[in-house]
């Protein structure tokens, strides 16, 4: 069977995969928007988690096929036939199911999730004293629902179970058998690392699909990058008995562009001021005393909780925050400040002084406001040194060398500061009374901007 997709064209679906896709848990993703409230800013961004999950599976399939073709120790016939099919099968399922636990409007409703321990996720430890998140629901569905048997059936010919799939999504789940091991040149090589990197890393199938899909659906160019060139230059290396993801050095600049594209998508699309205020108002509703919306820990009941279910609930509520969401009368932006623009201590102080002054003035006028800060890191790669990505340098004169990614690009140091956007919102009714036009002297950071040369 094949499914037509706007990004990948034809996506081929295997017989056993089709049973999983047709299950109620996966079909539920048709009713979960990929970008939550973003459609209020980008009207065409109404795509869902269902098609993104299929796209991630297709991306992962293309990636692992290229890896085996480009890597000498993987393209050997004995290794290829014993390893490729089983690792491709489990990687496809892990990428297909990586988002299956997302709540209504994607990340927005994690405010309303129950304690993590109430889900009783098999093999999952350290769930005390915290709320559940979509990853917990993903693991619960994979490991303890009707879909678990379907995964086991799909994996039986290749020797893996639902637990193996879950272990690729959550590295804390331990696997006692040798499914991820393979003998190569009389050496036992562990392949779990590279498979996990294709699921979640600086160069994973998830990011490579959602950036292309989100930018196309939103009608922006921020998320565009040279996907074909990056994919065609994937390779692998063995380091201390573990197989790691690597990239040919000629694709390094395309990879840098990929990182910057993702960074700008967060700042310009995912953190759009209108999406942010709808998220904030929904959070205010969840915090209200009269809020009776709670995401259940029972996985069967959870299956019916989708975007339509949440909107129907909000439409029936008399809560003022719920009414603002359904009637589309959000708080309006009054102040927006970006950290590091310009990049000086004096400008930062002026920004903080301005925010403090705005809040003081609003409090004096007894005007309710919402202050929201959205922060984005360029990369969390340095926090994952147990799973480094390598760059392969091959000049055809000497043996190829594999160098850790962070030693081949200076982007991680250039963009090492967290960029944040802080906004103050007031109700549309209070907005006219909140605006202040009496300031005559420019703020320091405005003077600094004026001094910048014209390009």
CSV table of C-alpha atoms in Angstrom, one decimal:
chain,number,residue,atom,x,y,z
A,1,UNK,CA,0.0,0.0,0.0
A,2,UNK,CA,1.1,3.6,-0.5
A,3,UNK,CA,0.1,6.9,0.9
A,4,UNK,CA,0.6,10.1,-1.0
A,5,UNK,CA,2.3,12.9,0.8
A,6,UNK,CA,2.9,16.6,0.0
A,7,UNK,CA,6.5,16.3,1.2
A,8,UNK,CA,7.7,12.8,0.3
A,9,UNK,CA,5.4,11.9,-2.6
A,10,UNK,CA,4.7,8.2,-2.3
A,11,UNK,CA,5.1,6.6,1.2
A,12,UNK,CA,5.1,2.8,1.0
A,13,UNK,CA,3.4,0.9,3.9
A,14,UNK,CA,4.1,-2.7,4.8
A,15,UNK,CA,1.4,-5.2,5.6
A,16,UNK,CA,2.1,-5.4,9.4
A,17,UNK,CA,2.6,-1.6,9.6
A,18,UNK,CA,-0.8,-1.0,8.1
A,19,UNK,CA,-2.5,-2.8,11.0
A,20,UNK,CA,-0.7,-0.4,13.4
A,21,UNK,CA,-1.6,2.7,11.3
A,22,UNK,CA,-5.2,1.6,11.2
A,23,UNK,CA,-5.4,1.2,15.0
A,24,UNK,CA,-7.6,3.7,16.9
A,25,UNK,CA,-4.5,5.0,18.7
A,26,UNK,CA,-2.7,6.0,15.6
A,27,UNK,CA,-5.8,7.2,13.7
A,28,UNK,CA,-6.4,9.5,16.7
A,29,UNK,CA,-3.4,11.5,15.4
A,30,UNK,CA,-5.5,12.7,12.5
A,31,UNK,CA,-7.3,14.9,15.0
A,32,UNK,CA,-4.2,16.3,16.7
A,33,UNK,CA,-2.8,19.4,15.0
A,34,UNK,CA,1.0,19.5,14.6
A,35,UNK,CA,1.3,23.2,15.5
A,36,UNK,CA,-1.5,23.7,18.0
A,37,UNK,CA,-2.8,27.3,17.8
A,38,UNK,CA,-0.4,28.3,15.1
A,39,UNK,CA,-3.2,28.2,12.5
A,40,UNK,CA,-4.5,31.5,14.0
A,41,UNK,CA,-1.2,33.1,12.7
A,42,UNK,CA,-0.6,30.9,9.7
A,43,UNK,CA,-4.0,29.7,8.4
A,44,UNK,CA,-2.6,26.9,6.2
A,45,UNK,CA,-0.7,25.3,9.1
A,46,UNK,CA,-3.5,22.9,9.9
A,47,UNK,CA,-1.6,19.7,9.2
A,48,UNK,CA,-1.7,16.9,11.9
A,49,UNK,CA,0.5,14.5,13.8
A,50,UNK,CA,-0.7,11.6,11.7
A,51,UNK,CA,1.0,12.7,8.5
A,52,UNK,CA,4.1,14.0,10.3
A,53,UNK,CA,4.5,10.5,11.9
A,54,UNK,CA,4.3,8.9,8.5
A,55,UNK,CA,6.7,11.4,7.1
A,56,UNK,CA,9.2,10.7,9.9
A,57,UNK,CA,9.0,7.0,9.1
A,58,UNK,CA,9.7,7.7,5.5
A,59,UNK,CA,12.6,10.0,6.4
A,60,UNK,CA,14.1,7.3,8.7
A,61,UNK,CA,13.7,4.7,6.0
A,62,UNK,CA,15.6,6.8,3.5
A,63,UNK,CA,18.3,7.6,6.1
A,64,UNK,CA,19.0,4.0,7.1
A,65,UNK,CA,19.1,2.9,3.4
A,66,UNK,CA,21.7,5.5,2.6
A,67,UNK,CA,23.7,4.6,5.7
A,68,UNK,CA,24.0,1.0,4.7
A,69,UNK,CA,24.9,2.0,1.1
A,70,UNK,CA,27.5,4.6,2.1
A,71,UNK,CA,29.3,2.7,4.9
A,72,UNK,CA,31.8,0.0,3.9
A,73,UNK,CA,31.4,-2.2,6.9
A,74,UNK,CA,27.6,-2.1,6.6
A,75,UNK,CA,27.4,-2.7,2.9
A,76,UNK,CA,29.2,-6.0,3.1
A,77,UNK,CA,26.7,-8.7,1.8
A,78,UNK,CA,26.8,-10.8,5.0
A,79,UNK,CA,26.2,-7.8,7.3
A,80,UNK,CA,23.7,-6.2,5.0
A,81,UNK,CA,21.4,-9.2,4.7
A,82,UNK,CA,21.5,-10.0,8.4
A,83,UNK,CA,21.3,-6.5,9.8
A,84,UNK,CA,19.6,-4.1,7.4
A,85,UNK,CA,16.1,-5.6,7.2
A,86,UNK,CA,15.7,-6.0,11.0
A,87,UNK,CA,17.1,-2.6,11.9
A,88,UNK,CA,15.1,-1.0,9.1
A,89,UNK,CA,11.9,-2.6,10.4
A,90,UNK,CA,12.3,-1.5,14.0
A,91,UNK,CA,13.5,2.0,13.0
A,92,UNK,CA,10.4,2.5,10.9
A,93,UNK,CA,8.1,1.6,13.7
A,94,UNK,CA,9.9,3.7,16.3
A,95,UNK,CA,9.8,6.8,14.0
A,96,UNK,CA,6.2,6.0,13.1
A,97,UNK,CA,5.1,5.8,16.8
A,98,UNK,CA,7.4,8.5,18.3
A,99,UNK,CA,4.5,11.0,18.6
A,100,UNK,CA,1.6,8.7,19.2
A,101,UNK,CA,1.1,9.9,22.8
A,102,UNK,CA,0.6,13.6,22.0
A,103,UNK,CA,-2.3,15.3,23.7
A,104,UNK,CA,-4.9,17.7,22.2
A,105,UNK,CA,-3.3,20.6,20.4
A,106,UNK,CA,0.1,18.8,20.7
A,107,UNK,CA,2.2,20.3,23.5
A,108,UNK,CA,-0.4,22.8,24.7
A,109,UNK,CA,-2.4,20.5,27.0
A,110,UNK,CA,0.5,19.0,29.0
A,111,UNK,CA,-0.6,21.5,31.7
A,112,UNK,CA,-3.7,19.3,32.3
A,113,UNK,CA,-1.9,15.9,32.4
A,114,UNK,CA,-2.1,13.7,35.6
A,115,UNK,CA,0.8,12.6,37.7
A,116,UNK,CA,3.2,10.4,35.7
A,117,UNK,CA,3.0,7.6,38.3
A,118,UNK,CA,-0.7,7.2,37.7
A,119,UNK,CA,0.0,5.9,34.1
A,120,UNK,CA,2.0,2.9,35.4
A,121,UNK,CA,4.2,2.9,32.3
A,122,UNK,CA,6.0,-0.5,32.2
A,123,UNK,CA,9.8,-0.4,32.6
A,124,UNK,CA,9.7,3.4,33.3
A,125,UNK,CA,11.3,4.6,36.5
A,126,UNK,CA,11.6,8.0,38.2
A,127,UNK,CA,8.0,9.1,37.6
A,128,UNK,CA,7.4,10.3,41.2
A,129,UNK,CA,6.6,14.0,41.9
A,130,UNK,CA,6.2,15.1,38.3
A,131,UNK,CA,3.4,15.4,35.8
A,132,UNK,CA,3.0,13.1,32.9
A,133,UNK,CA,4.0,14.4,29.5
A,134,UNK,CA,3.4,13.1,25.9
A,135,UNK,CA,6.4,10.9,26.1
A,136,UNK,CA,4.9,9.0,29.0
A,137,UNK,CA,1.6,8.5,27.0
A,138,UNK,CA,3.7,7.4,24.0
A,139,UNK,CA,5.4,4.7,26.0
A,140,UNK,CA,2.2,3.6,27.7
A,141,UNK,CA,0.5,3.1,24.3
A,142,UNK,CA,3.4,1.2,22.9
A,143,UNK,CA,3.9,-1.0,25.9
A,144,UNK,CA,0.5,-1.4,27.4
A,145,UNK,CA,-2.4,-1.1,25.0
A,146,UNK,CA,-4.0,-3.1,22.2
A,147,UNK,CA,-1.3,-1.8,19.8
A,148,UNK,CA,1.4,-3.7,21.8
A,149,UNK,CA,0.4,-7.0,20.3
A,150,UNK,CA,0.4,-5.5,16.8
A,151,UNK,CA,4.0,-4.3,17.3
A,152,UNK,CA,5.0,-7.7,18.7
A,153,UNK,CA,3.5,-9.4,15.6
A,154,UNK,CA,5.3,-7.0,13.2
A,155,UNK,CA,8.6,-7.5,15.0
A,156,UNK,CA,8.4,-11.3,15.4
A,157,UNK,CA,10.0,-12.1,12.0
A,158,UNK,CA,12.9,-9.8,12.9
A,159,UNK,CA,13.3,-10.7,16.6
A,160,UNK,CA,12.1,-7.6,18.3
A,161,UNK,CA,9.1,-6.7,20.5
A,162,UNK,CA,7.3,-3.5,21.6
A,163,UNK,CA,9.9,-3.1,24.4
A,164,UNK,CA,12.7,-2.8,21.8
A,165,UNK,CA,10.7,-0.1,20.0
A,166,UNK,CA,10.1,1.8,23.2
A,167,UNK,CA,13.8,1.6,24.1
A,168,UNK,CA,14.7,3.5,20.9
A,169,UNK,CA,12.3,6.3,21.8
A,170,UNK,CA,13.3,6.4,25.5
A,171,UNK,CA,17.0,5.4,26.1
A,172,UNK,CA,16.4,4.8,29.8
A,173,UNK,CA,14.5,1.6,29.0
A,174,UNK,CA,17.1,-1.2,29.2
A,175,UNK,CA,17.2,-4.1,26.8
A,176,UNK,CA,18.8,-7.3,28.2
A,177,UNK,CA,19.1,-9.3,25.0
A,178,UNK,CA,21.5,-8.8,22.1
A,179,UNK,CA,19.0,-7.7,19.4
A,180,UNK,CA,21.0,-4.5,18.8
A,181,UNK,CA,24.3,-6.3,18.5
A,182,UNK,CA,26.0,-7.6,15.3
A,183,UNK,CA,29.3,-9.3,14.6
A,184,UNK,CA,31.5,-7.2,12.2
A,185,UNK,CA,35.0,-8.4,11.5
A,186,UNK,CA,35.0,-10.5,14.7
A,187,UNK,CA,33.9,-7.6,16.7
A,188,UNK,CA,30.6,-7.2,18.5
A,189,UNK,CA,29.1,-3.8,17.5
A,190,UNK,CA,26.2,-2.3,19.3
A,191,UNK,CA,23.7,-0.5,17.0
A,192,UNK,CA,21.3,0.9,19.5
A,193,UNK,CA,23.1,4.3,19.6
A,194,UNK,CA,22.9,5.0,15.9
A,195,UNK,CA,19.2,3.9,15.7
A,196,UNK,CA,18.4,6.2,18.6
A,197,UNK,CA,20.2,9.1,16.9
A,198,UNK,CA,18.0,8.6,13.9
A,199,UNK,CA,15.0,8.9,16.2
A,200,UNK,CA,16.2,11.8,18.4
A,201,UNK,CA,19.4,13.8,17.9
A,202,UNK,CA,20.7,16.9,16.1
A,203,UNK,CA,20.1,15.1,12.8
A,204,UNK,CA,17.1,12.9,13.3
A,205,UNK,CA,14.2,11.9,11.1
A,206,UNK,CA,11.7,13.8,13.3
A,207,UNK,CA,13.3,17.2,12.8
A,208,UNK,CA,14.1,16.7,9.2
A,209,UNK,CA,10.4,16.0,8.5
A,210,UNK,CA,8.7,18.5,10.7
A,211,UNK,CA,10.9,21.4,9.6
A,212,UNK,CA,10.1,20.9,5.9
A,213,UNK,CA,6.4,20.1,6.6
A,214,UNK,CA,5.9,23.0,9.0
A,215,UNK,CA,7.6,25.6,6.9
A,216,UNK,CA,5.7,24.5,3.8
A,217,UNK,CA,2.3,24.5,5.6
A,218,UNK,CA,3.0,27.8,7.3
A,219,UNK,CA,4.0,29.4,4.0
A,220,UNK,CA,7.5,30.5,5.3
A,221,UNK,CA,11.0,29.7,4.2
A,222,UNK,CA,12.7,29.6,7.6
A,223,UNK,CA,12.6,25.8,7.8
A,224,UNK,CA,13.9,25.0,4.4
A,225,UNK,CA,17.3,23.2,4.0
A,226,UNK,CA,19.0,20.9,1.6
A,227,UNK,CA,17.4,17.6,2.7
A,228,UNK,CA,18.6,15.5,-0.2
A,229,UNK,CA,22.2,16.5,0.2
A,230,UNK,CA,22.2,15.8,3.9
A,231,UNK,CA,20.5,12.5,3.5
A,232,UNK,CA,22.8,11.4,0.7
A,233,UNK,CA,25.9,12.1,2.8
A,234,UNK,CA,24.9,10.1,5.9
A,235,UNK,CA,27.3,7.5,7.0
A,236,UNK,CA,28.4,5.7,10.2
A,237,UNK,CA,31.5,4.9,12.3
A,238,UNK,CA,32.3,2.4,15.1
A,239,UNK,CA,33.7,4.0,18.3
A,240,UNK,CA,34.4,1.9,21.3
A,241,UNK,CA,32.1,-0.8,20.1
A,242,UNK,CA,29.1,1.4,19.4
A,243,UNK,CA,27.9,2.4,15.9
A,244,UNK,CA,27.5,6.2,15.7
A,245,UNK,CA,25.9,8.5,13.1
A,246,UNK,CA,28.3,10.4,10.9
A,247,UNK,CA,28.1,12.9,8.1
A,248,UNK,CA,30.4,13.3,5.1
A,249,UNK,CA,32.4,16.6,5.5
A,250,UNK,CA,31.1,18.0,2.2
A,251,UNK,CA,27.6,18.2,3.7
A,252,UNK,CA,28.8,20.1,6.8
A,253,UNK,CA,27.6,23.5,5.5
A,254,UNK,CA,24.2,22.0,4.7
A,255,UNK,CA,24.0,20.7,8.2
A,256,UNK,CA,24.8,24.1,9.6
A,257,UNK,CA,22.0,25.6,7.5
A,258,UNK,CA,19.7,22.9,8.9
A,259,UNK,CA,20.6,24.0,12.5
A,260,UNK,CA,20.0,27.6,11.7
A,261,UNK,CA,16.7,26.9,9.9
A,262,UNK,CA,15.4,25.1,13.0
A,263,UNK,CA,16.5,27.9,15.3
A,264,UNK,CA,14.7,30.5,13.2
A,265,UNK,CA,11.6,28.4,12.9
A,266,UNK,CA,11.3,28.5,16.7
A,267,UNK,CA,11.8,32.3,16.9
A,268,UNK,CA,9.6,33.2,13.9
A,269,UNK,CA,6.9,30.5,13.8
A,270,UNK,CA,6.7,28.3,16.9
A,271,UNK,CA,7.1,31.4,19.1
A,272,UNK,CA,4.7,33.7,17.2
A,273,UNK,CA,3.1,36.1,19.5
A,274,UNK,CA,-0.5,35.0,18.7
A,275,UNK,CA,0.2,31.3,19.2
A,276,UNK,CA,1.9,32.2,22.5
A,277,UNK,CA,-1.0,34.1,23.9
A,278,UNK,CA,-3.5,31.4,23.1
A,279,UNK,CA,-1.2,28.9,24.9
A,280,UNK,CA,-1.1,31.2,27.8
A,281,UNK,CA,-4.8,31.7,28.0
A,282,UNK,CA,-5.4,27.9,27.8
A,283,UNK,CA,-2.9,27.6,30.7
A,284,UNK,CA,-4.9,30.2,32.6
A,285,UNK,CA,-8.0,28.2,32.1
A,286,UNK,CA,-6.4,25.0,33.4
A,287,UNK,CA,-5.3,26.9,36.5
A,288,UNK,CA,-8.8,28.3,37.1
A,289,UNK,CA,-10.8,27.0,40.1
A,290,UNK,CA,-13.8,26.2,37.8
A,291,UNK,CA,-11.7,24.2,35.3
A,292,UNK,CA,-13.1,20.7,35.0
A,293,UNK,CA,-10.9,19.5,32.1
A,294,UNK,CA,-8.5,16.8,33.1
A,295,UNK,CA,-6.6,14.5,30.8
A,296,UNK,CA,-7.2,10.9,32.0
A,297,UNK,CA,-4.5,8.4,32.9
A,298,UNK,CA,-6.6,5.6,31.5
A,299,UNK,CA,-5.2,4.9,28.1
A,300,UNK,CA,-8.5,3.8,26.6
A,301,UNK,CA,-10.3,7.0,27.7
A,302,UNK,CA,-7.3,9.0,26.5
A,303,UNK,CA,-7.8,7.7,23.0
A,304,UNK,CA,-10.9,10.0,22.6
A,305,UNK,CA,-9.1,13.1,23.8
A,306,UNK,CA,-8.2,15.0,20.7
A,307,UNK,CA,-8.5,18.6,19.4
A,308,UNK,CA,-12.2,18.4,18.7
A,309,UNK,CA,-12.8,17.0,22.2
A,310,UNK,CA,-10.9,20.0,23.8
A,311,UNK,CA,-12.6,22.6,21.6
A,312,UNK,CA,-16.0,21.1,22.4
A,313,UNK,CA,-15.3,21.3,26.1
A,314,UNK,CA,-14.1,24.9,25.9
A,315,UNK,CA,-17.2,25.9,23.9
A,316,UNK,CA,-19.4,24.7,26.8
A,317,UNK,CA,-17.5,26.4,29.5
A,318,UNK,CA,-18.5,29.7,31.0
A,319,UNK,CA,-14.9,30.4,32.2
A,320,UNK,CA,-13.7,33.7,30.8
A,321,UNK,CA,-10.4,32.2,29.5
A,322,UNK,CA,-12.2,29.5,27.7
A,323,UNK,CA,-14.6,32.0,26.2
A,324,UNK,CA,-11.7,34.1,24.9
A,325,UNK,CA,-10.3,31.1,23.1
A,326,UNK,CA,-13.5,29.9,21.5
A,327,UNK,CA,-14.7,33.5,20.7
A,328,UNK,CA,-11.2,34.4,19.4
A,329,UNK,CA,-10.8,37.5,21.5
A,330,UNK,CA,-7.3,37.0,22.8
A,331,UNK,CA,-5.2,39.4,24.9
A,332,UNK,CA,-3.3,41.9,22.7
A,333,UNK,CA,0.4,42.4,22.7
A,334,UNK,CA,1.6,45.6,24.4
A,335,UNK,CA,5.4,45.1,24.6
A,336,UNK,CA,7.8,42.7,22.9
A,337,UNK,CA,11.5,42.5,23.6
A,338,UNK,CA,14.1,40.2,22.2
A,339,UNK,CA,17.1,39.3,24.2
A,340,UNK,CA,20.4,40.1,22.7
A,341,UNK,CA,19.1,42.8,20.3
A,342,UNK,CA,21.4,44.7,20.5
A,343,UNK,CA,23.9,42.5,22.4
A,344,UNK,CA,25.1,44.7,25.3
A,345,UNK,CA,24.7,44.7,29.0
A,346,UNK,CA,23.3,48.3,29.0
A,347,UNK,CA,20.6,47.3,26.5
A,348,UNK,CA,19.6,44.3,28.6
A,349,UNK,CA,19.3,46.5,31.7
A,350,UNK,CA,17.1,48.9,29.7
A,351,UNK,CA,14.9,46.1,28.6
A,352,UNK,CA,14.4,44.9,32.2
A,353,UNK,CA,13.8,48.4,33.4
A,354,UNK,CA,11.2,48.9,30.6
A,355,UNK,CA,9.4,45.7,31.6
A,356,UNK,CA,9.4,46.6,35.2
A,357,UNK,CA,8.1,50.1,34.4
A,358,UNK,CA,5.3,48.6,32.2
A,359,UNK,CA,4.2,46.2,34.9
A,360,UNK,CA,4.3,49.0,37.5
A,361,UNK,CA,2.1,51.3,35.4
A,362,UNK,CA,-0.4,48.5,34.6
A,363,UNK,CA,-0.6,47.6,38.3
A,364,UNK,CA,-1.3,51.2,39.2
A,365,UNK,CA,-4.1,51.3,36.7
A,366,UNK,CA,-5.4,48.0,37.9
A,367,UNK,CA,-5.0,46.5,34.5
A,368,UNK,CA,-4.6,42.7,34.3
A,369,UNK,CA,-1.7,41.6,32.1
A,370,UNK,CA,0.0,38.4,31.0
A,371,UNK,CA,3.8,38.3,30.8
A,372,UNK,CA,5.2,35.5,28.7
A,373,UNK,CA,8.7,34.5,27.9
A,374,UNK,CA,9.5,32.1,25.1
A,375,UNK,CA,13.1,30.7,25.1
A,376,UNK,CA,15.0,28.8,22.5
A,377,UNK,CA,18.4,27.1,22.7
A,378,UNK,CA,20.3,26.8,19.4
A,379,UNK,CA,21.2,23.2,20.4
A,380,UNK,CA,21.3,20.8,23.3
A,381,UNK,CA,23.9,18.7,21.5
A,382,UNK,CA,26.5,19.3,24.2
A,383,UNK,CA,24.3,17.7,26.7
A,384,UNK,CA,24.4,14.4,24.8
A,385,UNK,CA,28.1,13.6,24.7
A,386,UNK,CA,27.3,10.0,25.3
A,387,UNK,CA,26.0,9.8,21.8
A,388,UNK,CA,28.2,12.0,19.7
A,389,UNK,CA,27.8,12.6,15.9
A,390,UNK,CA,30.9,12.5,13.8
A,391,UNK,CA,32.1,14.2,10.6
A,392,UNK,CA,33.9,12.0,8.2
A,393,UNK,CA,36.9,13.5,6.4
A,394,UNK,CA,38.1,11.6,3.4
A,395,UNK,CA,40.7,13.1,1.1
A,396,UNK,CA,41.4,9.8,-0.7
A,397,UNK,CA,45.1,10.1,0.1
A,398,UNK,CA,45.0,8.8,3.7
A,399,UNK,CA,42.6,6.7,5.7
A,400,UNK,CA,39.4,8.6,6.5
A,401,UNK,CA,39.1,10.3,9.9
A,402,UNK,CA,36.1,10.7,12.0
A,403,UNK,CA,36.0,13.9,14.1
A,404,UNK,CA,33.3,14.8,16.7
A,405,UNK,CA,30.8,17.2,15.2
A,406,UNK,CA,31.4,20.0,17.7
A,407,UNK,CA,35.0,20.2,16.6
A,408,UNK,CA,34.1,20.8,13.0
A,409,UNK,CA,31.8,23.8,13.3
A,410,UNK,CA,31.8,26.9,15.4
A,411,UNK,CA,28.0,27.4,15.3
A,412,UNK,CA,27.6,25.7,18.8
A,413,UNK,CA,29.8,28.4,20.3
A,414,UNK,CA,28.5,31.3,18.2
A,415,UNK,CA,24.9,30.6,19.2
A,416,UNK,CA,25.6,29.3,22.6
A,417,UNK,CA,23.3,31.8,24.4
A,418,UNK,CA,19.6,31.2,24.9
A,419,UNK,CA,17.5,33.6,22.8
A,420,UNK,CA,14.3,34.6,24.4
A,421,UNK,CA,11.3,36.7,23.5
A,422,UNK,CA,9.4,38.4,26.3
A,423,UNK,CA,6.0,39.9,25.7
A,424,UNK,CA,3.4,41.7,27.8
A,425,UNK,CA,-0.2,41.2,26.8
A,426,UNK,CA,-3.4,43.0,28.0
A,427,UNK,CA,-7.0,42.4,27.2
A,428,UNK,CA,-8.4,44.1,24.0
A,429,UNK,CA,-10.7,46.1,26.3
A,430,UNK,CA,-7.7,47.5,28.3
A,431,UNK,CA,-5.4,47.9,25.4
A,432,UNK,CA,-6.3,51.6,24.5
A,433,UNK,CA,-5.8,52.6,28.1
A,434,UNK,CA,-2.5,50.7,28.4
A,435,UNK,CA,-0.7,52.3,25.4
A,436,UNK,CA,1.8,55.0,26.4
A,437,UNK,CA,2.9,57.6,23.9
A,438,UNK,CA,4.4,60.3,26.1
A,439,UNK,CA,8.0,59.0,26.1
A,440,UNK,CA,10.3,61.5,24.3
A,441,UNK,CA,13.8,60.3,25.0
A,442,UNK,CA,14.8,57.1,23.3
A,443,UNK,CA,15.8,54.1,25.3
A,444,UNK,CA,19.5,53.2,25.3
A,445,UNK,CA,19.0,50.1,23.2
A,446,UNK,CA,17.1,52.3,20.6
A,447,UNK,CA,20.1,54.6,20.5
A,448,UNK,CA,22.4,51.7,19.9
A,449,UNK,CA,20.3,50.3,17.1
A,450,UNK,CA,20.3,53.8,15.5
A,451,UNK,CA,24.1,53.7,15.5
A,452,UNK,CA,24.3,50.5,13.5
A,453,UNK,CA,25.7,51.1,10.0
A,454,UNK,CA,23.2,51.0,7.1
A,455,UNK,CA,23.9,48.0,4.9
